[in-house]
């Protein structure tokens, strides 16, 4: 699906896996970019943090290949689904339980030009590696933050447009978790 970019300086960003079987494009600027320092992200990536660009899933176009959707645990206990290349197994994005497949957390390092999307915030810094300095001028929080305090108005408006679908997803998810309650 094609979307018009929100601002004149944005151009679609492409990326993919290591072997080239999976190719994708971000049609618009992401909502926000998290640099997550939680222990779960450290373990999943095998490094000090994960850099994720949050974007509406209908603004991510799969250009080549088909991803394997792999169910994985998460700290919330509700799990996540990772989109991986079936050949090289690189994770190109994930869907978390809060919004399911409505929001994609694109792995910034899989972009052809990852330097286009520096972090907007560092989260879970209470568990960051002590040898890793954080840059000045970028918000950093011990755990998480309030979207209303950090997200640009344009991103908040886009997220607000998803709220009814997210609420429906959560009701369905909760009914599967607790049938009959």
Coordinates of C-alpha atoms in Angstrom, one line a residue:
X1 CA 0.0 0.0 0.0
X2 CA 1.4 3.4 -0.9
X3 CA 1.2 6.4 1.5
X4 CA 2.2 9.9 0.9
X5 CA 5.1 11.0 3.1
X6 CA 4.2 13.3 5.9
X7 CA 6.9 15.8 5.3
X8 CA 8.8 16.8 2.1
X9 CA 12.2 15.6 3.4
X10 CA 11.1 12.0 4.0
X11 CA 11.7 9.5 1.2
X12 CA 10.8 5.8 1.6
X13 CA 13.5 3.7 3.3
X14 CA 14.3 0.2 2.1
X15 CA 15.9 -2.7 4.0
X16 CA 16.1 -6.5 4.1
X17 CA 17.8 -9.5 5.6
X18 CA 21.5 -10.6 5.2
X19 CA 20.9 -13.0 2.3
X20 CA 18.7 -10.6 0.3
X21 CA 15.7 -12.9 0.2
X22 CA 13.6 -10.5 2.2
X23 CA 13.3 -6.9 1.0
X24 CA 10.9 -4.3 2.5
X25 CA 10.2 -0.6 2.3
X26 CA 9.0 1.9 5.0
X27 CA 6.5 4.0 3.0
X28 CA 6.4 6.8 5.6
X29 CA 8.4 8.1 8.5
X30 CA 8.1 5.8 11.6
X31 CA 6.0 7.0 14.5
X32 CA 9.0 6.9 16.9
X33 CA 12.3 5.1 17.2
X34 CA 13.2 3.2 20.5
X35 CA 16.6 2.2 21.6
X36 CA 15.7 -0.5 24.1
X37 CA 18.2 -1.5 26.8
X38 CA 16.1 -4.2 28.5
X39 CA 17.6 -7.5 29.3
X40 CA 15.2 -9.3 26.9
X41 CA 16.3 -7.2 24.0
X42 CA 19.9 -7.7 25.0
X43 CA 19.4 -11.4 25.0
X44 CA 17.4 -11.5 21.7
X45 CA 20.0 -9.4 19.8
X46 CA 23.1 -10.7 21.5
X47 CA 24.2 -7.2 22.1
X48 CA 23.7 -4.1 24.3
X49 CA 20.4 -2.9 22.9
X50 CA 17.8 -3.1 20.2
X51 CA 16.9 -0.3 17.9
X52 CA 13.3 -0.5 16.8
X53 CA 11.3 1.9 14.5
X54 CA 7.6 1.8 15.4
X55 CA 5.4 2.1 12.3
X56 CA 1.9 1.1 11.3
X57 CA 2.1 -2.3 9.6
X58 CA 0.2 -1.1 6.6
X59 CA 3.0 1.4 5.9
X60 CA 5.6 -1.4 5.6
X61 CA 5.6 -3.0 2.1
X62 CA 7.1 -6.4 1.6
X63 CA 9.0 -6.1 -1.7
X64 CA 10.5 -9.6 -2.0
X65 CA 10.2 -12.9 -0.3
X66 CA 7.9 -14.2 2.5
X67 CA 8.8 -13.9 6.1
X68 CA 8.4 -16.7 8.7
X69 CA 6.3 -15.4 11.6
X70 CA 8.0 -16.9 14.7
X71 CA 6.2 -16.8 18.1
X72 CA 8.6 -15.8 20.9
X73 CA 8.4 -15.0 24.6
X74 CA 8.5 -11.5 25.9
X75 CA 8.9 -9.9 29.3
X76 CA 5.2 -9.0 29.5
X77 CA 4.4 -12.7 29.3
X78 CA 2.1 -12.0 26.3
X79 CA 4.8 -12.8 23.7
X80 CA 5.8 -11.3 20.4
X81 CA 5.8 -12.5 16.8
X82 CA 9.1 -12.0 14.9
X83 CA 9.2 -11.7 11.2
X84 CA 12.3 -13.7 10.1
X85 CA 13.9 -14.6 6.8
X86 CA 13.3 -18.3 6.2
X87 CA 16.9 -18.7 4.9
X88 CA 19.2 -16.5 7.0
X89 CA 16.8 -16.2 10.0
X90 CA 17.4 -12.4 10.4
X91 CA 14.5 -10.7 12.2
X92 CA 13.4 -7.7 10.1
X93 CA 10.5 -6.7 12.4
X94 CA 8.4 -7.8 15.3
X95 CA 4.8 -7.4 16.5
X96 CA 4.2 -7.1 20.3
X97 CA 1.1 -8.1 22.2
X98 CA 0.1 -4.5 22.8
X99 CA -1.0 -3.9 19.3
X100 CA -0.4 -7.2 17.5
X101 CA 0.1 -7.0 13.8
X102 CA -1.3 -3.4 13.6
X103 CA 2.2 -2.0 14.6
X104 CA 5.5 -3.2 13.4
X105 CA 8.8 -2.7 15.3
X106 CA 11.2 -2.6 12.4
X107 CA 14.8 -3.5 13.3
X108 CA 16.6 -0.4 12.2
X109 CA 19.8 -2.3 11.6
X110 CA 18.1 -4.1 8.7
X111 CA 17.6 -0.9 6.8
X112 CA 20.0 -0.1 3.9
X113 CA 20.6 3.2 5.6
X114 CA 20.1 2.7 9.3
X115 CA 21.7 6.0 10.1
X116 CA 18.5 7.7 8.8
X117 CA 16.7 6.6 11.9
X118 CA 18.6 7.5 15.1
X119 CA 16.8 6.8 18.4
X120 CA 14.2 9.3 19.6
X121 CA 14.4 7.8 23.1
X122 CA 16.4 5.3 25.1
X123 CA 14.2 3.0 27.2
X124 CA 14.9 0.6 30.0
X125 CA 18.1 2.3 30.8
X126 CA 18.0 1.0 34.3
X127 CA 19.3 -2.3 32.8
X128 CA 21.6 -0.8 30.2
X129 CA 25.2 -2.0 30.1
X130 CA 27.2 0.3 32.4
X131 CA 30.0 0.7 29.8
X132 CA 27.6 2.2 27.2
X133 CA 27.4 6.0 27.4
X134 CA 24.1 7.5 26.2
X135 CA 24.2 10.5 23.9
X136 CA 23.3 13.9 25.3
X137 CA 20.2 15.5 23.9
X138 CA 18.2 12.3 23.5
X139 CA 15.6 11.5 26.2
X140 CA 16.5 8.5 28.3
X141 CA 14.1 6.8 30.8
X142 CA 14.7 4.1 33.4
X143 CA 11.8 2.0 32.2
X144 CA 9.2 3.5 29.8
X145 CA 7.6 6.8 29.1
X146 CA 4.2 8.5 28.3
X147 CA 3.7 8.7 24.6
X148 CA 2.0 12.1 25.0
X149 CA 5.2 13.5 26.5
X150 CA 7.6 12.6 23.8
X151 CA 6.0 11.7 20.5
X152 CA 5.5 14.5 17.9
X153 CA 1.9 15.6 17.4
X154 CA 1.9 14.0 13.9
X155 CA 2.8 10.6 15.3
X156 CA 0.3 10.9 18.1
X157 CA -2.4 11.6 15.6
X158 CA -1.5 8.6 13.5
X159 CA -1.5 6.4 16.6
X160 CA -4.8 7.8 17.7
X161 CA -6.3 6.8 14.3
X162 CA -5.3 3.2 15.2
X163 CA -6.8 3.2 18.7
X164 CA -10.1 1.6 17.8
X165 CA -8.4 -1.2 16.0
X166 CA -5.9 -1.7 18.8
X167 CA -8.8 -1.8 21.4
X168 CA -10.5 -4.5 19.3
X169 CA -7.3 -6.5 19.0
X170 CA -6.8 -6.3 22.8
X171 CA -10.3 -7.4 23.5
X172 CA -9.9 -10.4 21.2
X173 CA -6.5 -11.2 22.7
X174 CA -7.8 -11.0 26.2
X175 CA -10.7 -13.3 25.4
X176 CA -8.3 -15.9 24.0
X177 CA -6.2 -15.7 27.2
X178 CA -9.2 -15.8 29.6
X179 CA -12.0 -17.5 27.7
X180 CA -15.3 -17.4 29.7
X181 CA -14.2 -14.7 32.1

